[in-house]
Structures are given as C-alpha cells and as structure tokens.
PDB file of N, CA and C in Angstrom:
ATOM      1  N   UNK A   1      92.209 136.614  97.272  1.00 60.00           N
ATOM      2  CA  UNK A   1      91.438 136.163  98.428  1.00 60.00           C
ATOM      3  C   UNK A   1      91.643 134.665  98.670  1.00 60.00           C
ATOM      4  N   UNK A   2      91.565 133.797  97.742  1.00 66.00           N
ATOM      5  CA  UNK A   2      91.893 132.404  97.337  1.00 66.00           C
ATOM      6  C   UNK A   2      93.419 132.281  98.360  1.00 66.00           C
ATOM      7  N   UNK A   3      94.205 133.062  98.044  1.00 63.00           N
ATOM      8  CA  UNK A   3      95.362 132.779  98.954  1.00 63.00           C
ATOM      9  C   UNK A   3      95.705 133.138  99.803  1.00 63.00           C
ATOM     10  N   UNK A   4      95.176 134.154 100.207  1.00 63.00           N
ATOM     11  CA  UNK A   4      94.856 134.339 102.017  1.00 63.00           C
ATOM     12  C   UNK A   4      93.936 133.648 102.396  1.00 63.00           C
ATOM     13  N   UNK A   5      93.540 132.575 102.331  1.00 63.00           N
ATOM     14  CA  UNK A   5      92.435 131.879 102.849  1.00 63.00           C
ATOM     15  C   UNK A   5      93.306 130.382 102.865  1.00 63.00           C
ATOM     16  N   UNK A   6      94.129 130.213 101.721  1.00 70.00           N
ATOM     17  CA  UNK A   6      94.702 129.106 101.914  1.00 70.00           C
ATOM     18  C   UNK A   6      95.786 129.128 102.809  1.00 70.00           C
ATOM     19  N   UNK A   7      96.070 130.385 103.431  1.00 66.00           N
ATOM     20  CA  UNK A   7      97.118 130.574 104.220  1.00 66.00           C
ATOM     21  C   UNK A   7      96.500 130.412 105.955  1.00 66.00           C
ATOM     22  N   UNK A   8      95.487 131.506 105.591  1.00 69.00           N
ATOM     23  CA  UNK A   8      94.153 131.129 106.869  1.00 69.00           C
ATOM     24  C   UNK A   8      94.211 129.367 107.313  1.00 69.00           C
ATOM     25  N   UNK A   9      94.155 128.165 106.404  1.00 71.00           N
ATOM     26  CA  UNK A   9      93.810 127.139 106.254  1.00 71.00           C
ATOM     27  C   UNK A   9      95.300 126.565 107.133  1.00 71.00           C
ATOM     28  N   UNK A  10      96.142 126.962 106.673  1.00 70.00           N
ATOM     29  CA  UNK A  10      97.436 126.664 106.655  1.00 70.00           C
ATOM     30  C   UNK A  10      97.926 126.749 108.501  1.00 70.00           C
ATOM     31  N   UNK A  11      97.599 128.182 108.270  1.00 70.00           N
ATOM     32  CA  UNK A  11      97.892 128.355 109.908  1.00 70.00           C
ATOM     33  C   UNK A  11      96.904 127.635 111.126  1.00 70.00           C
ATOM     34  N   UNK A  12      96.008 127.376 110.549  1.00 74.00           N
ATOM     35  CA  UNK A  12      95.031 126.734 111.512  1.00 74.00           C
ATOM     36  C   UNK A  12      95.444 125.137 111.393  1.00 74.00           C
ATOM     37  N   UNK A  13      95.233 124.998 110.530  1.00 73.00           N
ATOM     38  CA  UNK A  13      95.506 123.371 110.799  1.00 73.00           C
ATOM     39  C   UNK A  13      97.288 122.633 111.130  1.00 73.00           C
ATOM     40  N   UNK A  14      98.183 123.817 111.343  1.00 70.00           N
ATOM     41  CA  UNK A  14      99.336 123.752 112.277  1.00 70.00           C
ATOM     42  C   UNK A  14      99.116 123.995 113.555  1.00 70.00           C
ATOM     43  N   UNK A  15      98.188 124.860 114.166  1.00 68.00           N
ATOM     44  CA  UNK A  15      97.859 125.158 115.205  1.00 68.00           C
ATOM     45  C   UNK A  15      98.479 124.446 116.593  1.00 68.00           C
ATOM     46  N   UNK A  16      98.093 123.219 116.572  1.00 66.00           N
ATOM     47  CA  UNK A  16      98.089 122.287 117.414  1.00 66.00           C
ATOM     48  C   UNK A  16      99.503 122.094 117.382  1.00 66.00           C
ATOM     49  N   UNK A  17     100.545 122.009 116.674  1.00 72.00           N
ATOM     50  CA  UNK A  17     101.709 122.239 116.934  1.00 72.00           C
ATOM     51  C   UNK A  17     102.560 123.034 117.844  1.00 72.00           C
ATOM     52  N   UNK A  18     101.906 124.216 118.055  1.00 74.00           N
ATOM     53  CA  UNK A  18     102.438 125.591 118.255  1.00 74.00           C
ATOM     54  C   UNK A  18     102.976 125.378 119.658  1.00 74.00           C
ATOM     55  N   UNK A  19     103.465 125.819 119.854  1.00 79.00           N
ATOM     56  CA  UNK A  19     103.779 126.442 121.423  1.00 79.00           C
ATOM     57  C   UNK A  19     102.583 127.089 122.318  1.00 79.00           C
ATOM     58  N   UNK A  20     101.878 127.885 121.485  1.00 82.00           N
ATOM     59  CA  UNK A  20     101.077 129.235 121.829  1.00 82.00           C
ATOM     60  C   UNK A  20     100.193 128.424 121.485  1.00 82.00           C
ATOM     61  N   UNK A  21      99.040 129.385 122.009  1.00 87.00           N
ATOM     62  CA  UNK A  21      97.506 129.190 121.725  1.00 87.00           C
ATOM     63  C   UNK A  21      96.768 130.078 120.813  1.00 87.00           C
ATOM     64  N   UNK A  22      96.381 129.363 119.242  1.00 84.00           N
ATOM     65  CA  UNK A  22      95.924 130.114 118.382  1.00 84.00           C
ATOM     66  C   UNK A  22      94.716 130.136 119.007  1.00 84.00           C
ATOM     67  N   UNK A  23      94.284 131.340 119.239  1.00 89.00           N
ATOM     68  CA  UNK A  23      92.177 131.541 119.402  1.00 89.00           C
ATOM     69  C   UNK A  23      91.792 131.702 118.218  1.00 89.00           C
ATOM     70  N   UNK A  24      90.824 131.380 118.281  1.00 88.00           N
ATOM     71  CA  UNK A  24      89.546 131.320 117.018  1.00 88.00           C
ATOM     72  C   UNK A  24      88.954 132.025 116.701  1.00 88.00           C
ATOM     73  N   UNK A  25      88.724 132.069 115.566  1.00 86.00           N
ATOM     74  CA  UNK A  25      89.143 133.598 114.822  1.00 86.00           C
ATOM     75  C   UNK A  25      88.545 133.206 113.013  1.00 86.00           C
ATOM     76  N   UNK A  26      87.541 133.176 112.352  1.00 85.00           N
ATOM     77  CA  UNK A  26      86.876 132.813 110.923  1.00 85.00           C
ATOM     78  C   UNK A  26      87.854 133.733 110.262  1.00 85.00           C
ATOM     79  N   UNK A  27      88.080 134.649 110.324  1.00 85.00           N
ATOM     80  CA  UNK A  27      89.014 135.825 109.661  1.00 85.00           C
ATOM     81  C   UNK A  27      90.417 136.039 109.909  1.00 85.00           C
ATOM     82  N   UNK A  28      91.043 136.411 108.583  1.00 85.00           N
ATOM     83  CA  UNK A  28      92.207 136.132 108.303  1.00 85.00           C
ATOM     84  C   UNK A  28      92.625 137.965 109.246  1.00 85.00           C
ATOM     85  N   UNK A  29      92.016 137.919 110.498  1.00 89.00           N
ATOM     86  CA  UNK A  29      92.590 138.373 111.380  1.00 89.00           C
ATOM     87  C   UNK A  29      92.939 137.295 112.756  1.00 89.00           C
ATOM     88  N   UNK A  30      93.866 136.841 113.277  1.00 87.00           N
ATOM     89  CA  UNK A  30      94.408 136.131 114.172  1.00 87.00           C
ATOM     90  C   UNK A  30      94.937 136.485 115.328  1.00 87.00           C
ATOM     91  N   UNK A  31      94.957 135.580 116.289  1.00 91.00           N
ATOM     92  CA  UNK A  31      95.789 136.053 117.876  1.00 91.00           C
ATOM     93  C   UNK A  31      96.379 135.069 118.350  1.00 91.00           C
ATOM     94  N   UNK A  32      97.165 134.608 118.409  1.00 91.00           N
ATOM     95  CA  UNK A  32      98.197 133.996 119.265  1.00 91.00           C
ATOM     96  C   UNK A  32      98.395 134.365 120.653  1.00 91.00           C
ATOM     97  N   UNK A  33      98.089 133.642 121.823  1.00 94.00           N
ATOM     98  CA  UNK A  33      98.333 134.283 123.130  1.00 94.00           C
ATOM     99  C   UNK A  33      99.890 133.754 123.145  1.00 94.00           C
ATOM    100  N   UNK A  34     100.334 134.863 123.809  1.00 94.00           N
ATOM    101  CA  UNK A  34     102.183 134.900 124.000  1.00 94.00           C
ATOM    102  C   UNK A  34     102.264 135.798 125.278  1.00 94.00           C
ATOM    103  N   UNK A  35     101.999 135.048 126.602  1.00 95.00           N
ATOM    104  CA  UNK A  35     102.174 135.069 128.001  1.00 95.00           C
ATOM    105  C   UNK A  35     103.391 135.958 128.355  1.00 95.00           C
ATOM    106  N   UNK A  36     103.373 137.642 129.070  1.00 96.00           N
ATOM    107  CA  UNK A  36     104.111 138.716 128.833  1.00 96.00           C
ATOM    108  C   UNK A  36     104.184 139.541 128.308  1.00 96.00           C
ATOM    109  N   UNK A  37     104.575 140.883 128.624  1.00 97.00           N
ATOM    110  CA  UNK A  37     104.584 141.965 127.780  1.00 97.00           C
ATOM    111  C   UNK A  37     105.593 141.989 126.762  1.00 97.00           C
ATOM    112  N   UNK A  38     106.683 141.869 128.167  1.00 96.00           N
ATOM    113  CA  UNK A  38     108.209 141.498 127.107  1.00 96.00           C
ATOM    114  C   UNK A  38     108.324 140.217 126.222  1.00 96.00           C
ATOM    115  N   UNK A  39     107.912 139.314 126.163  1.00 95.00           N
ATOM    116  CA  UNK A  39     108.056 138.159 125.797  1.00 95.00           C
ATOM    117  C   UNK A  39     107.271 138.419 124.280  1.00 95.00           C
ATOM    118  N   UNK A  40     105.672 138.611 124.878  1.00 95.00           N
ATOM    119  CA  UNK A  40     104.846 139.500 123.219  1.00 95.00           C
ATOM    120  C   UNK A  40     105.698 140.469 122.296  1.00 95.00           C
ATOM    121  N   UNK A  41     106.197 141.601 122.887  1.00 96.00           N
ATOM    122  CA  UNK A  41     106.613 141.922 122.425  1.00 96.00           C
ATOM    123  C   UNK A  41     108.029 141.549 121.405  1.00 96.00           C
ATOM    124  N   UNK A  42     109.101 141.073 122.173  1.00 94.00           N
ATOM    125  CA  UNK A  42     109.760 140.475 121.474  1.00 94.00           C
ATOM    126  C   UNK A  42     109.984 139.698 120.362  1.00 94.00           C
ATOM    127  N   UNK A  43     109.273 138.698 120.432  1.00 91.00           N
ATOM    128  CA  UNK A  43     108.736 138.187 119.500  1.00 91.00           C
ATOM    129  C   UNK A  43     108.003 138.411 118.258  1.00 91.00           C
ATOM    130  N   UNK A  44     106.860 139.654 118.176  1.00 92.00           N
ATOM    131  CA  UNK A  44     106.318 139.872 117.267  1.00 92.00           C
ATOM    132  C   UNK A  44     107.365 141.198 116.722  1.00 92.00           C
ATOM    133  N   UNK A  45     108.536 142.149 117.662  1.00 92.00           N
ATOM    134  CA  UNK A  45     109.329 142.259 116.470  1.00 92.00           C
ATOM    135  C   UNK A  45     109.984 141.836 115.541  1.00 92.00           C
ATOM    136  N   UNK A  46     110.368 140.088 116.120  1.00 90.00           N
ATOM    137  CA  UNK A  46     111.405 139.466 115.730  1.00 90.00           C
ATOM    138  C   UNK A  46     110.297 139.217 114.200  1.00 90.00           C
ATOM    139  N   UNK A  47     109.140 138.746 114.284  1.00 88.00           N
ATOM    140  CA  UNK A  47     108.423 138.334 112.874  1.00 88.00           C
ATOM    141  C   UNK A  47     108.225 139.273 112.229  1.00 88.00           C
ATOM    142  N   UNK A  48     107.921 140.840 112.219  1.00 87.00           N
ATOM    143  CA  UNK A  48     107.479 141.856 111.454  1.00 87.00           C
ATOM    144  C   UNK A  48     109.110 141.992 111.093  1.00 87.00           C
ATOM    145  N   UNK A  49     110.476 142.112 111.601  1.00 88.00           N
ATOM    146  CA  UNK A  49     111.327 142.169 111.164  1.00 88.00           C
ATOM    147  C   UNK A  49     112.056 141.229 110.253  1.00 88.00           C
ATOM    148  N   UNK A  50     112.009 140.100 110.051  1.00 80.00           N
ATOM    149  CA  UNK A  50     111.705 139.150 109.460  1.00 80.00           C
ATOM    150  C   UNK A  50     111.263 139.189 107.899  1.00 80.00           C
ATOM    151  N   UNK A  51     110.887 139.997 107.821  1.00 72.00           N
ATOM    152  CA  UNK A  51     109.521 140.128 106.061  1.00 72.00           C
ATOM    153  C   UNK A  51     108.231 140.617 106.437  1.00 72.00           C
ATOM    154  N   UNK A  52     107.519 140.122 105.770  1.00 69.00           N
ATOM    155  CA  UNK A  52     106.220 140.948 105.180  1.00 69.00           C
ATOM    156  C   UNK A  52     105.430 140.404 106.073  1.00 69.00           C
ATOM    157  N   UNK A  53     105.479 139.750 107.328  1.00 79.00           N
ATOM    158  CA  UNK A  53     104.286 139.678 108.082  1.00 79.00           C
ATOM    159  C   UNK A  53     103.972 140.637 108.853  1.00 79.00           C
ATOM    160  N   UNK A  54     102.734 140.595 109.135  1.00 82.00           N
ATOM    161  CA  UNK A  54     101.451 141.896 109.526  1.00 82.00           C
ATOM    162  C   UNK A  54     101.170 141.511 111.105  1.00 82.00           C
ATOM    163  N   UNK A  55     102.219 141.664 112.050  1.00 90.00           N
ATOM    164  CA  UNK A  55     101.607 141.530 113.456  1.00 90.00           C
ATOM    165  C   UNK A  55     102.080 142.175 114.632  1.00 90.00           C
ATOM    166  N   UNK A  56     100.530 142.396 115.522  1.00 93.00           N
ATOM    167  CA  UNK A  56     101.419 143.418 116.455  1.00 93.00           C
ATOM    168  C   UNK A  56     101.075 143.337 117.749  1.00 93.00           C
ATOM    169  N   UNK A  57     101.430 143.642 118.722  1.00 96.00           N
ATOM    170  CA  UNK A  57     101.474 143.032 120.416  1.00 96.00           C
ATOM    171  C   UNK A  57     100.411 143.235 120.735  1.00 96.00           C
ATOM    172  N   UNK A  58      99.200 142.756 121.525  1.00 97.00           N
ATOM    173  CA  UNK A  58      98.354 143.279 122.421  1.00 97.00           C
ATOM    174  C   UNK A  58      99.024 143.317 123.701  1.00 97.00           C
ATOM    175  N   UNK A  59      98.805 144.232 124.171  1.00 97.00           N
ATOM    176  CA  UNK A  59      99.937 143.704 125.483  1.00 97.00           C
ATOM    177  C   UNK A  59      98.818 144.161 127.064  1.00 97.00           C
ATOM    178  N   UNK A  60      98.944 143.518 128.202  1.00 97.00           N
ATOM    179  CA  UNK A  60      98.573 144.196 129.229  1.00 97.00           C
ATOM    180  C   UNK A  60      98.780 145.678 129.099  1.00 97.00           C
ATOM    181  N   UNK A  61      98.191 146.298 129.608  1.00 96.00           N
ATOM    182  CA  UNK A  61      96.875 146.138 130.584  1.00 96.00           C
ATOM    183  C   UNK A  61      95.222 146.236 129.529  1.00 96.00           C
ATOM    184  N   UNK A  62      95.788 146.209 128.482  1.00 96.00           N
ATOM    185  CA  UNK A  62      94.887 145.848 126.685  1.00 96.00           C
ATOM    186  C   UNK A  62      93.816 144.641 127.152  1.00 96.00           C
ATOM    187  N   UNK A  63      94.455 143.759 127.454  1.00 97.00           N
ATOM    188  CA  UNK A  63      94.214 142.389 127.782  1.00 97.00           C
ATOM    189  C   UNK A  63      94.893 141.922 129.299  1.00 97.00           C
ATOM    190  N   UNK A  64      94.267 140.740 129.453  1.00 97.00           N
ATOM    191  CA  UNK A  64      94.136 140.612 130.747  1.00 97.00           C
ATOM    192  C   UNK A  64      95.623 139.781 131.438  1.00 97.00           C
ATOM    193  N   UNK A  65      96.362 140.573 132.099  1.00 97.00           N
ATOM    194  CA  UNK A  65      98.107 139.991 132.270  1.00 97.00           C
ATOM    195  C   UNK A  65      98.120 138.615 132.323  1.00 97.00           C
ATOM    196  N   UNK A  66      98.750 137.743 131.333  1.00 96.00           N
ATOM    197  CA  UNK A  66      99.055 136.494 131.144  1.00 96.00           C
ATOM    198  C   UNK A  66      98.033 135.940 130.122  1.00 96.00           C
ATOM    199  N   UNK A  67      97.519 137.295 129.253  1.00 96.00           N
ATOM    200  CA  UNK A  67      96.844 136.799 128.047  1.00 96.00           C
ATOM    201  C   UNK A  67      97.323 137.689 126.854  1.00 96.00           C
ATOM    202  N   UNK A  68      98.452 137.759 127.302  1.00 97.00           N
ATOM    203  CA  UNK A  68      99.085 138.877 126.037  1.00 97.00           C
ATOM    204  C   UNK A  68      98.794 138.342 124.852  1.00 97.00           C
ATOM    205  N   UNK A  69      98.889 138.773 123.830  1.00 96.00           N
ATOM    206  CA  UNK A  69      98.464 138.215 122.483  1.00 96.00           C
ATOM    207  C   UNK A  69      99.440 139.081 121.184  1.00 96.00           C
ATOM    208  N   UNK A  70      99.442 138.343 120.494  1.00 94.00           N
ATOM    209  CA  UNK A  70     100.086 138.740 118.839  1.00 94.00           C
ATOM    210  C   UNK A  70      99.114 139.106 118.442  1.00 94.00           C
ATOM    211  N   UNK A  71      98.710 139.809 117.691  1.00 94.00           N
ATOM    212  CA  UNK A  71      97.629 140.177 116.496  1.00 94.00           C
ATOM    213  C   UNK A  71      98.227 139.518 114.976  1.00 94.00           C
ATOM    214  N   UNK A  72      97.984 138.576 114.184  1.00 89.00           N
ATOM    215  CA  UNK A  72      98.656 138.671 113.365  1.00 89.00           C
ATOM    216  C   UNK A  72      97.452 138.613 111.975  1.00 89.00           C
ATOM    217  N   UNK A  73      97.588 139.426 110.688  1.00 86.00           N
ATOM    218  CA  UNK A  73      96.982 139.886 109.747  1.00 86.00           C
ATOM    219  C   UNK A  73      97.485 139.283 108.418  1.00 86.00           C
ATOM    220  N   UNK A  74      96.458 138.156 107.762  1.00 83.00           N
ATOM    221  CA  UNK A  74      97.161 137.411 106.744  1.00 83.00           C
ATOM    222  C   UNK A  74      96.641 138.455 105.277  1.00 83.00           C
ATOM    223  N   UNK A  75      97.218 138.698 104.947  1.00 81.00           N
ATOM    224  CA  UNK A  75      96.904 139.135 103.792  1.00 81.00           C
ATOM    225  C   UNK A  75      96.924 138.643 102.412  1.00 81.00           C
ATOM    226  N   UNK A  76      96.424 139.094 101.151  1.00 78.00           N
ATOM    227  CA  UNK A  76      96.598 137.836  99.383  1.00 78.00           C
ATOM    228  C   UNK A  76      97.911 137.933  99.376  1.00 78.00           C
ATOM    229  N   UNK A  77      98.844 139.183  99.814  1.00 80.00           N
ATOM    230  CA  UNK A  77     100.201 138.708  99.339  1.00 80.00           C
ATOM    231  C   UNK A  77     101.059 138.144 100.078  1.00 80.00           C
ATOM    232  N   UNK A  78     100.850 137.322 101.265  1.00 79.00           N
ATOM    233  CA  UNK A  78     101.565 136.601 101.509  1.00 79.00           C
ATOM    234  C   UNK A  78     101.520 135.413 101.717  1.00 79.00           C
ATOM    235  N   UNK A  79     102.443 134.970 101.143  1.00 79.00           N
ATOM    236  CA  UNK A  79     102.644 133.716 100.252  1.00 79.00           C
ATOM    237  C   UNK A  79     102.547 132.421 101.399  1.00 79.00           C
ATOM    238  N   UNK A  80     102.970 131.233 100.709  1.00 79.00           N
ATOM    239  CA  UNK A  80     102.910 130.112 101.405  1.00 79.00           C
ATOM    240  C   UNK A  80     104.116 129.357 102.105  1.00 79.00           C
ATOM    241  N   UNK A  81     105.064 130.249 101.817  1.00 83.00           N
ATOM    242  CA  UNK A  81     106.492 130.388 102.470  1.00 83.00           C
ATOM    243  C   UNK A  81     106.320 130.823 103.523  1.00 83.00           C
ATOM    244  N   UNK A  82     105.686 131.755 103.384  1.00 82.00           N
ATOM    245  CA  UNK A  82     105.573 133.264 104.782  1.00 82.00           C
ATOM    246  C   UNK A  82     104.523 132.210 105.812  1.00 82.00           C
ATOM    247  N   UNK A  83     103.617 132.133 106.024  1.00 79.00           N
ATOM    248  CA  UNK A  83     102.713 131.259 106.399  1.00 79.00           C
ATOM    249  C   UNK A  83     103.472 130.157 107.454  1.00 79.00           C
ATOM    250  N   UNK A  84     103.872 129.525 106.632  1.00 80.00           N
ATOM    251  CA  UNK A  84     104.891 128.288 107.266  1.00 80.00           C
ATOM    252  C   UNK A  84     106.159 128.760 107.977  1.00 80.00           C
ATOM    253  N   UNK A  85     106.653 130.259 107.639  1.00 83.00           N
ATOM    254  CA  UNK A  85     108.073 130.800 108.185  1.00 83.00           C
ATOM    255  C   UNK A  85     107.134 131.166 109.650  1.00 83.00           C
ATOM    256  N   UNK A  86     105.890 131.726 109.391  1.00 82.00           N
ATOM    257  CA  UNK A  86     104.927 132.132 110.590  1.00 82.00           C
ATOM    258  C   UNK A  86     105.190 131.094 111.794  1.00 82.00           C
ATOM    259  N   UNK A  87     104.487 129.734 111.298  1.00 81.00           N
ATOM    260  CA  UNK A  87     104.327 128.919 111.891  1.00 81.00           C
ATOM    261  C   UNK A  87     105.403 128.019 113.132  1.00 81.00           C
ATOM    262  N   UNK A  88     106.848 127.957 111.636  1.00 81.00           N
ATOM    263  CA  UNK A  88     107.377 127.425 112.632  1.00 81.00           C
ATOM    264  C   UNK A  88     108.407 128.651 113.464  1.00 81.00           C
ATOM    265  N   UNK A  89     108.376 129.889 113.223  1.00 81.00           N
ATOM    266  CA  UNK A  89     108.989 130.861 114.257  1.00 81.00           C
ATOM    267  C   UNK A  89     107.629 130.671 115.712  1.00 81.00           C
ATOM    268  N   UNK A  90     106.681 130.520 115.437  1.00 79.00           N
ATOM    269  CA  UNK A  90     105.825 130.443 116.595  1.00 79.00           C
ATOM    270  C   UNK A  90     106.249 129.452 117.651  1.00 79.00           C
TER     271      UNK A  90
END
C-alpha cells in the first residue's frame, strides 16, 4: 500500500507538467482528460501495451465529447519506474 501511494504521490506532484489534465482524485484510481475518442484511445493502448500499467479509455458518449478521459489504476506492484514511464509518456 506504502507504494502505491508513493506512486499516487509521484503522479500528482508531476501533474502540472503534463500535457493533459490530471482531475482529482484521493485514490489511487485516476483520470487524465485526453480530448477524443481516437486520440484516448490511442494512447491508452500505447501505455497498457507498454507493461504493467492499468488504464482504460472513457470515451464519448461515456463522458461529455471533448472530456474523454484515461482511467488509469495504480496498483502496490507498480513500481517507481512505471510511474515516471506513466508520466513522461503523458
């Protein structure tokens, strides 16, 4: 739990870097808005294909068109590599 939380920590306080807009979120469940269906999508195959990250499209008509979103799910086993590979693929 200790290290999904430090990963939680990790991704948030890169945030402001991002491209995207992390929403707020206490739980090491997350959303990234990623503007498009195709564009969401793309992208969150490119990271689940990638390794062991846990994320998956919300896509219109789910959410409201031009608020597409990633779902992404930190879990204890992934590490602090993964986290940061998260970050800067975002």
């Amino acid at each position: 739990r200790q290290k999904m939380l430090a990963g939680l920590c990790e991704l948030k306080d890169k945030a402001p870097s991002l491209e995207f807009e992390l929403l707020p979120s206490p739980s090491p469940i997350q959303a990234v808005i990623v503007p498009g269906n195709e564009r969401c999508i793309s992208i969150c195959n490119y990271l689940r294909n990638s390794g062991k990250l846990d994320v998956y499209p919300i896509r219109s008509p789910t959410v409201a068109k031009g608020k597409e979103r990633i779902r992404i799910i930190l879990h204890s086993h992934n590490d602090e590599k993964e986290v940061h590979y998260l970050v800067e693929s975002l």
